[in-house]
Amino acid sequence: MREVIEELLETWSTGQDTALATVVSTYRSAPRQPGAVMLVHRDGSVLGSLSGGCVESDVYELGRDVLAGSGAVLRSYGVSDDDALAVGLTCGGEITVFIDRIGRDTFPHLDEVATSVRQHRPVAVATVVTGPRPVRGRRVLVWSNAVSGTTGSAIWDQQIADDARACLVAGRARLVTYDASECDRPGQMQVFIDALIPPPRLLVLGATDFATALTRLGAAAGYQVTVCDARAIFTTPQRFPDAHEVVVDWPHRYLADEASAGRIDGRTAVCVLTHDPKFDVPVLSVALHLSSVGYVGVMGSRRTHSDRIRRLREEGTSNSELERMSSPLGLDIGAATHAETAISILADVIASASRRSGRPLRDGVGPIHNRPSDIPRGSFAQSSTQCSHSVCADRLENANHAPHQ
């Protein structure tokens, strides 16, 4: 929903309706993960994607039906061996899509969600996709310290709030089934919890030409990018138009201030591109002492790396802290240009966060994408991803556990 929230809000603000199609579960191979969305407007225009083209045409027609008043739809798509022309997934898996109408009457607090996304305040949107007719389609919004909306059951609301906060900590979406025996309403209810968390941060320390390329690539990949350097003449928004923030300050001081303010976490990547001891040794001394930061990489030759290790040891950096440093940073892809080097660096950041090897996919076996249980290094590793009052259907327990691309 983060990808379409502004356009959805624009339509909502004018009092118009939009059909929102959301992938709520996947089984075995699937092109996109739970939380992928597609909008169908009344004028026939479309935004977003669910499967890379396999089922969009059918979902489009269902979206038009929903806007015409047919009511919300939960539809599963798989592959049909008997009919190759049937609507389904060529990759052999299955996705389940919930399609409902978004308007002021069905989603009265959409503006609160949009505000939270703009302010980088984590919020979970819990939508009832199956259950007793009176509650189907209802939404509960959950923040770390607040809840908005209701299913009409105080017990269900509390369980949803608990599970939604667990999903916010884990940073992932879940489809959760609630058993009637735990509730004050009859029947069973499935709720899709979409965790809308801020994008991961990429701190580019050093206003070099390599930084320009990395900033552009990082922003395109969905990172919240900050460039920091003490040299004001080089550290300007004009040189880094793709950066979300350009800061003139000593990198070590900026990083320490960000950590003190609680703005560094396990999804933060720190890339030091100065390869100058008076810049990189002080900032690395700070970065490597931060247990919260997810990735620390620094540019330089192997000779520079050896000298840097010596200097850091003299500053009191331990061997275990030094082992956290990716130096020289980047994957060995033969990068020569600034753009190629930026690709190498960002690939290393992604591989590190995903706990993947970085080797060619053709040389590997097993899942192409991480399973839901594969928590990236440093990213919520201490937090449980189990939803506390939930009873998950057997198929959903196995969701996303097979190779897909």
CSV table of C-alpha atoms in Angstrom, one decimal:
chain,number,residue,atom,x,y,z
A,1,MET,CA,0.0,0.0,0.0
A,2,ARG,CA,3.0,2.3,0.5
A,3,GLU,CA,3.5,2.4,-3.2
A,4,VAL,CA,0.0,3.6,-4.1
A,5,ILE,CA,-1.0,5.5,-0.9
A,6,GLU,CA,-0.8,9.0,-2.3
A,7,GLU,CA,-2.8,8.3,-5.4
A,8,LEU,CA,-5.4,6.3,-3.4
A,9,LEU,CA,-5.6,9.3,-1.0
A,10,GLU,CA,-6.1,11.7,-3.9
A,11,THR,CA,-9.1,9.8,-5.2
A,12,TRP,CA,-10.5,9.2,-1.6
A,13,SER,CA,-10.2,13.0,-0.9
A,14,THR,CA,-12.5,13.9,-3.8
A,15,GLY,CA,-15.1,11.5,-2.5
A,16,GLN,CA,-14.6,9.0,-5.3
A,17,ASP,CA,-14.3,5.2,-4.9
A,18,THR,CA,-11.4,3.0,-6.0
A,19,ALA,CA,-11.1,-0.8,-6.1
A,20,LEU,CA,-8.1,-2.0,-4.1
A,21,ALA,CA,-6.8,-5.5,-4.9
A,22,THR,CA,-4.3,-6.9,-2.4
A,23,VAL,CA,-2.3,-10.1,-2.4
A,24,VAL,CA,-3.1,-11.6,1.1
A,25,SER,CA,-1.4,-14.9,0.8
A,26,THR,CA,0.9,-17.0,-1.4
A,27,TYR,CA,1.5,-20.7,-1.6
A,28,ARG,CA,4.6,-22.3,-3.2
A,29,SER,CA,5.9,-20.3,-6.1
A,30,ALA,CA,4.5,-16.8,-6.5
A,31,PRO,CA,5.7,-13.7,-8.4
A,32,ARG,CA,5.0,-11.1,-5.6
A,33,GLN,CA,4.7,-11.3,-1.9
A,34,PRO,CA,1.7,-10.6,0.4
A,35,GLY,CA,1.0,-6.9,0.5
A,36,ALA,CA,1.4,-6.3,-3.3
A,37,VAL,CA,-1.5,-4.1,-4.5
A,38,MET,CA,-3.3,-2.9,-7.6
A,39,LEU,CA,-5.8,0.0,-7.9
A,40,VAL,CA,-8.7,0.0,-10.4
A,41,HIS,CA,-10.2,3.5,-10.8
A,42,ARG,CA,-13.7,4.2,-12.0
A,43,ASP,CA,-12.2,5.8,-15.2
A,44,GLY,CA,-10.7,2.4,-16.0
A,45,SER,CA,-7.1,3.3,-15.2
A,46,VAL,CA,-4.9,1.0,-13.2
A,47,LEU,CA,-1.9,1.4,-10.9
A,48,GLY,CA,0.3,-1.3,-9.4
A,49,SER,CA,0.8,-5.0,-10.1
A,50,LEU,CA,0.0,-8.3,-8.4
A,51,SER,CA,1.7,-11.0,-10.4
A,52,GLY,CA,3.7,-9.5,-13.2
A,53,GLY,CA,0.9,-9.9,-15.7
A,54,CYS,CA,-0.6,-13.4,-15.0
A,55,VAL,CA,-3.8,-12.5,-13.3
A,56,GLU,CA,-4.1,-8.7,-13.6
A,57,SER,CA,-6.8,-8.9,-16.4
A,58,ASP,CA,-9.1,-11.0,-14.3
A,59,VAL,CA,-8.5,-8.9,-11.2
A,60,TYR,CA,-9.3,-5.8,-13.3
A,61,GLU,CA,-12.7,-7.1,-14.2
A,62,LEU,CA,-13.4,-8.1,-10.6
A,63,GLY,CA,-12.4,-4.6,-9.5
A,64,ARG,CA,-14.8,-3.1,-12.0
A,65,ASP,CA,-17.5,-5.4,-10.6
A,66,VAL,CA,-16.7,-4.3,-7.1
A,67,LEU,CA,-17.0,-0.7,-8.1
A,68,ALA,CA,-20.4,-1.5,-9.6
A,69,GLY,CA,-21.6,-2.8,-6.3
A,70,SER,CA,-20.9,-6.5,-6.3
A,71,GLY,CA,-19.3,-6.4,-2.9
A,72,ALA,CA,-15.8,-7.5,-1.8
A,73,VAL,CA,-14.2,-10.6,-3.4
A,74,LEU,CA,-11.6,-13.1,-2.1
A,75,ARG,CA,-10.2,-14.9,-5.1
A,76,SER,CA,-7.5,-17.5,-5.4
A,77,TYR,CA,-5.4,-18.1,-8.5
A,78,GLY,CA,-3.3,-21.2,-9.3
A,79,VAL,CA,-2.2,-23.0,-12.4
A,80,SER,CA,-4.5,-25.3,-14.4
A,81,ASP,CA,-2.8,-28.3,-16.1
A,82,ASP,CA,-6.1,-29.1,-17.9
A,83,ASP,CA,-6.6,-25.7,-19.5
A,84,ALA,CA,-3.4,-23.8,-20.4
A,85,LEU,CA,-5.5,-20.8,-21.3
A,86,ALA,CA,-7.2,-20.6,-17.9
A,87,VAL,CA,-6.4,-17.5,-15.8
A,88,GLY,CA,-3.6,-18.6,-13.4
A,89,LEU,CA,0.1,-18.5,-12.6
A,90,THR,CA,2.6,-19.9,-15.0
A,91,CYS,CA,5.1,-20.3,-12.1
A,92,GLY,CA,3.1,-23.1,-10.6
A,93,GLY,CA,2.1,-21.5,-7.3
A,94,GLU,CA,-1.0,-19.9,-5.9
A,95,ILE,CA,-1.9,-16.4,-4.7
A,96,THR,CA,-5.1,-15.2,-2.9
A,97,VAL,CA,-6.3,-11.7,-3.7
A,98,PHE,CA,-8.8,-9.6,-1.7
A,99,ILE,CA,-10.6,-7.0,-3.8
A,100,ASP,CA,-12.7,-4.4,-2.1
A,101,ARG,CA,-14.0,-0.8,-2.6
A,102,ILE,CA,-12.1,2.0,-1.0
A,103,GLY,CA,-14.1,5.1,-0.2
A,104,ARG,CA,-14.8,7.5,2.7
A,105,ASP,CA,-17.4,5.1,4.0
A,106,THR,CA,-15.4,1.9,3.8
A,107,PHE,CA,-12.0,3.4,4.9
A,108,PRO,CA,-12.7,6.5,6.9
A,109,HIS,CA,-9.2,6.7,8.4
A,110,LEU,CA,-7.2,6.4,5.2
A,111,ASP,CA,-5.8,9.9,5.7
A,112,GLU,CA,-4.3,8.8,9.1
A,113,VAL,CA,-2.5,6.0,7.3
A,114,ALA,CA,-1.2,8.4,4.6
A,115,THR,CA,0.0,10.8,7.3
A,116,SER,CA,1.9,8.0,9.1
A,117,VAL,CA,3.6,6.9,5.9
A,118,ARG,CA,4.7,10.4,5.1
A,119,GLN,CA,6.1,10.9,8.7
A,120,HIS,CA,7.8,7.5,8.6
A,121,ARG,CA,5.7,6.3,11.5
A,122,PRO,CA,5.0,2.5,11.4
A,123,VAL,CA,1.4,1.6,11.1
A,124,ALA,CA,-0.4,-1.7,10.4
A,125,VAL,CA,-3.6,-1.9,8.4
A,126,ALA,CA,-5.6,-5.0,9.5
A,127,THR,CA,-8.4,-5.9,7.1
A,128,VAL,CA,-11.1,-8.5,7.7
A,129,VAL,CA,-11.1,-10.6,4.5
A,130,THR,CA,-13.3,-13.5,5.6
A,131,GLY,CA,-15.8,-13.9,8.5
A,132,PRO,CA,-19.3,-13.0,9.6
A,133,ARG,CA,-20.8,-10.7,7.0
A,134,PRO,CA,-21.2,-7.7,9.4
A,135,VAL,CA,-17.4,-7.5,10.0
A,136,ARG,CA,-16.1,-8.5,6.5
A,137,GLY,CA,-14.1,-5.6,5.0
A,138,ARG,CA,-13.7,-3.8,8.3
A,139,ARG,CA,-10.3,-2.3,9.1
A,140,VAL,CA,-8.3,-1.8,12.3
A,141,LEU,CA,-5.3,0.5,12.2
A,142,VAL,CA,-2.6,-0.2,14.7
A,143,TRP,CA,0.4,1.9,15.8
A,144,SER,CA,2.8,1.1,18.6
A,145,ASN,CA,0.8,3.2,21.1
A,146,ALA,CA,-2.7,3.6,19.4
A,147,VAL,CA,-5.5,1.8,17.7
A,148,SER,CA,-8.2,3.1,15.4
A,149,GLY,CA,-11.2,1.3,14.0
A,150,THR,CA,-13.0,-1.8,15.3
A,151,THR,CA,-14.4,-5.2,14.2
A,152,GLY,CA,-17.2,-4.8,16.7
A,153,SER,CA,-15.6,-7.3,19.1
A,154,ALA,CA,-13.4,-6.0,21.9
A,155,ILE,CA,-11.7,-9.4,22.1
A,156,TRP,CA,-10.9,-9.6,18.4
A,157,ASP,CA,-9.8,-6.0,18.4
A,158,GLN,CA,-7.2,-6.7,21.2
A,159,GLN,CA,-6.0,-9.9,19.5
A,160,ILE,CA,-5.6,-8.0,16.2
A,161,ALA,CA,-3.7,-5.2,17.9
A,162,ASP,CA,-1.3,-7.6,19.6
A,163,ASP,CA,-0.6,-9.5,16.3
A,164,ALA,CA,-0.4,-6.3,14.3
A,165,ARG,CA,2.3,-4.9,16.6
A,166,ALA,CA,4.2,-8.2,16.3
A,167,CYS,CA,4.0,-7.8,12.5
A,168,LEU,CA,5.3,-4.2,12.7
A,169,VAL,CA,8.3,-5.4,14.7
A,170,ALA,CA,8.9,-8.2,12.3
A,171,GLY,CA,8.4,-5.9,9.3
A,172,ARG,CA,6.2,-8.3,7.3
A,173,ALA,CA,2.6,-8.9,6.4
A,174,ARG,CA,0.6,-11.9,7.7
A,175,LEU,CA,-2.8,-13.5,7.1
A,176,VAL,CA,-4.1,-14.5,10.5
A,177,THR,CA,-7.1,-16.7,11.3
A,178,TYR,CA,-9.0,-16.1,14.6
A,179,ASP,CA,-10.9,-19.0,16.1
A,180,ALA,CA,-14.5,-18.4,17.3
A,181,SER,CA,-13.8,-20.1,20.6
A,182,GLU,CA,-11.6,-17.1,21.6
A,183,CYS,CA,-14.2,-14.5,20.7
A,184,ASP,CA,-17.5,-13.1,21.6
A,185,ARG,CA,-18.8,-13.5,18.1
A,186,PRO,CA,-19.7,-16.7,16.2
A,187,GLY,CA,-17.7,-18.0,13.3
A,188,GLN,CA,-14.1,-17.8,12.2
A,189,MET,CA,-12.4,-14.7,10.9
A,190,GLN,CA,-9.3,-14.2,8.7
A,191,VAL,CA,-7.5,-10.9,8.9
A,192,PHE,CA,-4.8,-9.6,6.6
A,193,ILE,CA,-2.3,-7.5,8.5
A,194,ASP,CA,-0.2,-5.2,6.3
A,195,ALA,CA,2.8,-3.7,8.1
A,196,LEU,CA,3.6,-0.4,6.6
A,197,ILE,CA,7.1,0.4,7.9
A,198,PRO,CA,9.4,3.2,6.9
A,199,PRO,CA,11.9,2.3,4.1
A,200,PRO,CA,15.4,1.2,5.2
A,201,ARG,CA,18.0,3.9,5.5
A,202,LEU,CA,21.1,4.2,3.4
A,203,LEU,CA,23.7,6.5,4.9
A,204,VAL,CA,26.3,7.5,2.3
A,205,LEU,CA,29.2,9.1,4.1
A,206,GLY,CA,31.5,11.0,1.7
A,207,ALA,CA,30.4,13.3,-1.1
A,208,THR,CA,32.3,11.6,-3.9
A,209,ASP,CA,31.4,10.7,-7.5
A,210,PHE,CA,30.8,7.2,-6.3
A,211,ALA,CA,28.4,8.6,-3.7
A,212,THR,CA,26.4,10.3,-6.5
A,213,ALA,CA,25.9,7.0,-8.3
A,214,LEU,CA,25.1,5.1,-5.1
A,215,THR,CA,22.6,7.7,-4.0
A,216,ARG,CA,20.8,7.5,-7.3
A,217,LEU,CA,20.7,3.7,-7.3
A,218,GLY,CA,19.8,3.4,-3.6
A,219,ALA,CA,16.8,5.8,-4.0
A,220,ALA,CA,15.6,3.9,-7.0
A,221,ALA,CA,15.8,0.7,-4.9
A,222,GLY,CA,13.5,2.2,-2.2
A,223,TYR,CA,16.0,3.3,0.4
A,224,GLN,CA,15.8,6.5,2.4
A,225,VAL,CA,19.1,8.0,1.4
A,226,THR,CA,21.2,10.5,3.3
A,227,VAL,CA,24.5,11.9,2.1
A,228,CYS,CA,26.8,13.4,4.7
A,229,ASP,CA,30.2,15.1,4.4
A,230,ALA,CA,32.0,17.9,6.2
A,231,ARG,CA,33.0,19.6,3.0
A,232,ALA,CA,30.2,22.1,2.2
A,233,ILE,CA,31.5,22.8,-1.3
A,234,PHE,CA,30.9,19.2,-2.4
A,235,THR,CA,27.9,18.4,-0.2
A,236,THR,CA,25.1,20.1,-2.0
A,237,PRO,CA,21.6,19.1,-3.1
A,238,GLN,CA,22.6,20.0,-6.7
A,239,ARG,CA,25.2,17.3,-6.7
A,240,PHE,CA,22.9,14.8,-5.0
A,241,PRO,CA,19.4,15.4,-6.4
A,242,ASP,CA,18.3,11.9,-5.7
A,243,ALA,CA,19.2,12.1,-2.0
A,244,HIS,CA,16.3,12.5,0.5
A,245,GLU,CA,18.7,14.4,2.8
A,246,VAL,CA,22.0,16.2,2.3
A,247,VAL,CA,23.9,17.0,5.5
A,248,VAL,CA,27.0,19.1,5.9
A,249,ASP,CA,28.7,17.7,9.0
A,250,TRP,CA,31.5,15.5,10.1
A,251,PRO,CA,30.3,12.0,9.4
A,252,HIS,CA,31.3,10.6,12.8
A,253,ARG,CA,29.4,13.3,14.6
A,254,TYR,CA,26.3,13.0,12.4
A,255,LEU,CA,26.2,9.2,12.9
A,256,ALA,CA,26.6,9.5,16.6
A,257,ASP,CA,23.8,12.1,16.8
A,258,GLU,CA,21.5,9.9,14.7
A,259,ALA,CA,22.2,6.9,16.9
A,260,SER,CA,21.5,9.0,20.1
A,261,ALA,CA,18.2,10.1,18.5
A,262,GLY,CA,17.2,6.5,17.9
A,263,ARG,CA,17.2,6.8,14.1
A,264,ILE,CA,19.7,3.9,13.5
A,265,ASP,CA,18.3,0.4,13.4
A,266,GLY,CA,19.0,-3.1,12.0
A,267,ARG,CA,17.8,-2.0,8.6
A,268,THR,CA,20.2,0.9,8.3
A,269,ALA,CA,23.2,0.5,6.0
A,270,VAL,CA,26.3,2.7,6.5
A,271,CYS,CA,28.5,3.1,3.4
A,272,VAL,CA,31.8,5.1,4.0
A,273,LEU,CA,33.1,6.3,0.6
A,274,THR,CA,35.7,8.8,1.7
A,275,HIS,CA,38.8,6.4,1.8
A,276,ASP,CA,40.6,9.1,3.8
A,277,PRO,CA,41.7,8.2,7.3
A,278,LYS,CA,40.8,11.5,8.9
A,279,PHE,CA,37.2,10.9,7.8
A,280,ASP,CA,36.7,7.1,7.7
A,281,VAL,CA,38.5,6.0,10.9
A,282,PRO,CA,36.5,8.3,13.2
A,283,VAL,CA,33.1,7.3,11.6
A,284,LEU,CA,34.0,3.6,11.5
A,285,SER,CA,34.9,3.8,15.2
A,286,VAL,CA,31.4,5.0,15.9
A,287,ALA,CA,29.6,2.7,13.4
A,288,LEU,CA,31.3,-0.5,14.5
A,289,HIS,CA,30.4,0.2,18.1
A,290,LEU,CA,26.7,0.5,17.3
A,291,SER,CA,25.1,-2.9,17.8
A,292,SER,CA,21.9,-1.6,16.2
A,293,VAL,CA,23.3,-0.9,12.7
A,294,GLY,CA,22.6,-3.5,10.1
A,295,TYR,CA,25.5,-3.0,7.6
A,296,VAL,CA,28.8,-1.2,7.7
A,297,GLY,CA,30.9,-1.0,4.5
A,298,VAL,CA,33.9,1.1,3.5
A,299,MET,CA,35.6,1.8,0.2
A,300,GLY,CA,39.3,1.4,-0.4
A,301,SER,CA,42.0,-0.8,-1.8
A,302,ARG,CA,43.3,-3.9,0.1
A,303,ARG,CA,46.4,-1.9,1.1
A,304,THR,CA,44.1,0.9,2.4
A,305,HIS,CA,42.1,-1.8,4.2
A,306,SER,CA,45.1,-3.1,6.0
A,307,ASP,CA,46.2,0.4,7.1
A,308,ARG,CA,42.6,1.1,8.2
A,309,ILE,CA,42.5,-2.1,10.4
A,310,ARG,CA,45.7,-1.0,12.1
A,311,ARG,CA,44.3,2.5,12.8
A,312,LEU,CA,41.0,1.1,14.1
A,313,ARG,CA,42.7,-1.3,16.4
A,314,GLU,CA,44.7,1.7,17.8
A,315,GLU,CA,41.4,3.4,18.4
A,316,GLY,CA,40.3,0.4,20.5
A,317,THR,CA,38.1,-1.4,18.0
A,318,SER,CA,37.8,-5.1,18.9
A,319,ASN,CA,38.3,-8.0,16.5
A,320,SER,CA,34.6,-8.9,16.7
A,321,GLU,CA,33.7,-5.3,15.8
A,322,LEU,CA,36.1,-5.4,12.9
A,323,GLU,CA,34.5,-8.6,11.5
A,324,ARG,CA,31.3,-6.7,11.0
A,325,MET,CA,32.9,-4.3,8.5
A,326,SER,CA,32.6,-5.1,4.8
A,327,SER,CA,35.9,-3.8,3.5
A,328,PRO,CA,36.6,-3.4,0.6
A,329,LEU,CA,32.8,-3.0,0.2
A,330,GLY,CA,30.9,-4.4,-2.7
A,331,LEU,CA,30.6,-7.7,-4.5
A,332,ASP,CA,33.3,-8.9,-7.0
A,333,ILE,CA,31.5,-8.3,-10.3
A,334,GLY,CA,34.4,-6.5,-12.1
A,335,ALA,CA,32.9,-3.1,-11.5
A,336,ALA,CA,35.0,-0.2,-13.1
A,337,THR,CA,32.7,2.8,-13.6
A,338,HIS,CA,31.0,4.8,-10.8
A,339,ALA,CA,27.6,3.3,-11.8
A,340,GLU,CA,29.0,-0.3,-11.8
A,341,THR,CA,30.6,0.2,-8.5
A,342,ALA,CA,27.4,1.5,-7.0
A,343,ILE,CA,25.7,-1.7,-8.3
A,344,SER,CA,28.4,-3.8,-6.6
A,345,ILE,CA,28.0,-1.9,-3.3
A,346,LEU,CA,24.2,-2.0,-3.2
A,347,ALA,CA,24.2,-5.7,-4.2
A,348,ASP,CA,26.4,-6.3,-1.2
A,349,VAL,CA,24.1,-4.4,1.1
A,350,ILE,CA,21.1,-6.3,-0.1
A,351,ALA,CA,22.8,-9.7,0.1
A,352,SER,CA,24.0,-8.9,3.6
A,353,ALA,CA,20.5,-7.9,4.8
A,354,SER,CA,19.0,-11.0,3.2
A,355,ARG,CA,21.7,-13.4,4.4
A,356,ARG,CA,22.3,-14.5,0.9
A,357,SER,CA,25.6,-15.4,-0.7
A,358,GLY,CA,25.6,-13.1,-3.7
A,359,ARG,CA,26.6,-15.9,-6.0
A,360,PRO,CA,24.8,-16.4,-9.4
A,361,LEU,CA,21.3,-17.9,-9.0
A,362,ARG,CA,22.2,-20.6,-11.6
A,363,ASP,CA,24.8,-22.0,-9.2
A,364,GLY,CA,22.5,-22.3,-6.2
A,365,VAL,CA,19.7,-24.6,-5.2
A,366,GLY,CA,16.5,-24.1,-3.1
A,367,PRO,CA,14.4,-21.0,-2.8
A,368,ILE,CA,15.3,-17.9,-4.9
A,369,HIS,CA,13.6,-15.6,-2.3
A,370,ASN,CA,13.8,-15.8,1.4
A,371,ARG,CA,11.2,-17.7,3.4
A,372,PRO,CA,9.1,-15.7,5.9
A,373,SER,CA,11.1,-17.2,8.7
A,374,ASP,CA,14.4,-15.9,7.3
A,375,ILE,CA,14.8,-12.7,9.3
A,376,PRO,CA,17.6,-10.5,7.8
A,377,ARG,CA,20.7,-10.0,9.9
A,378,GLY,CA,20.2,-7.3,12.4
A,379,SER,CA,16.6,-6.7,11.3
A,380,PHE,CA,14.3,-7.5,14.2
A,381,ALA,CA,16.3,-10.6,15.0
A,382,GLN,CA,15.4,-10.5,18.7
A,383,SER,CA,11.7,-10.2,18.0
A,384,SER,CA,9.2,-13.0,17.5
A,385,THR,CA,7.3,-13.1,14.2
A,386,GLN,CA,4.7,-15.4,15.6
A,387,CYS,CA,1.3,-13.9,15.9
A,388,SER,CA,0.0,-14.5,19.4
A,389,HIS,CA,-3.7,-15.3,19.3
A,390,SER,CA,-3.7,-16.8,15.9
A,391,VAL,CA,-4.6,-20.1,14.3
A,392,CYS,CA,-3.1,-20.2,10.8
A,393,ALA,CA,-4.6,-22.4,8.1
A,394,ASP,CA,-2.3,-25.3,7.1
A,395,ARG,CA,-1.7,-23.8,3.6
A,396,LEU,CA,-0.8,-20.4,5.0
A,397,GLU,CA,1.7,-21.9,7.3
A,398,ASN,CA,3.5,-23.2,4.2
A,399,ALA,CA,3.1,-19.9,2.3
A,400,ASN,CA,6.2,-18.7,0.4
A,401,HIS,CA,8.3,-21.7,1.4
A,402,ALA,CA,9.1,-22.8,-2.2
A,403,PRO,CA,11.3,-21.4,-4.9
A,404,HIS,CA,9.9,-18.5,-7.0
A,405,GLN,CA,11.2,-15.7,-9.0
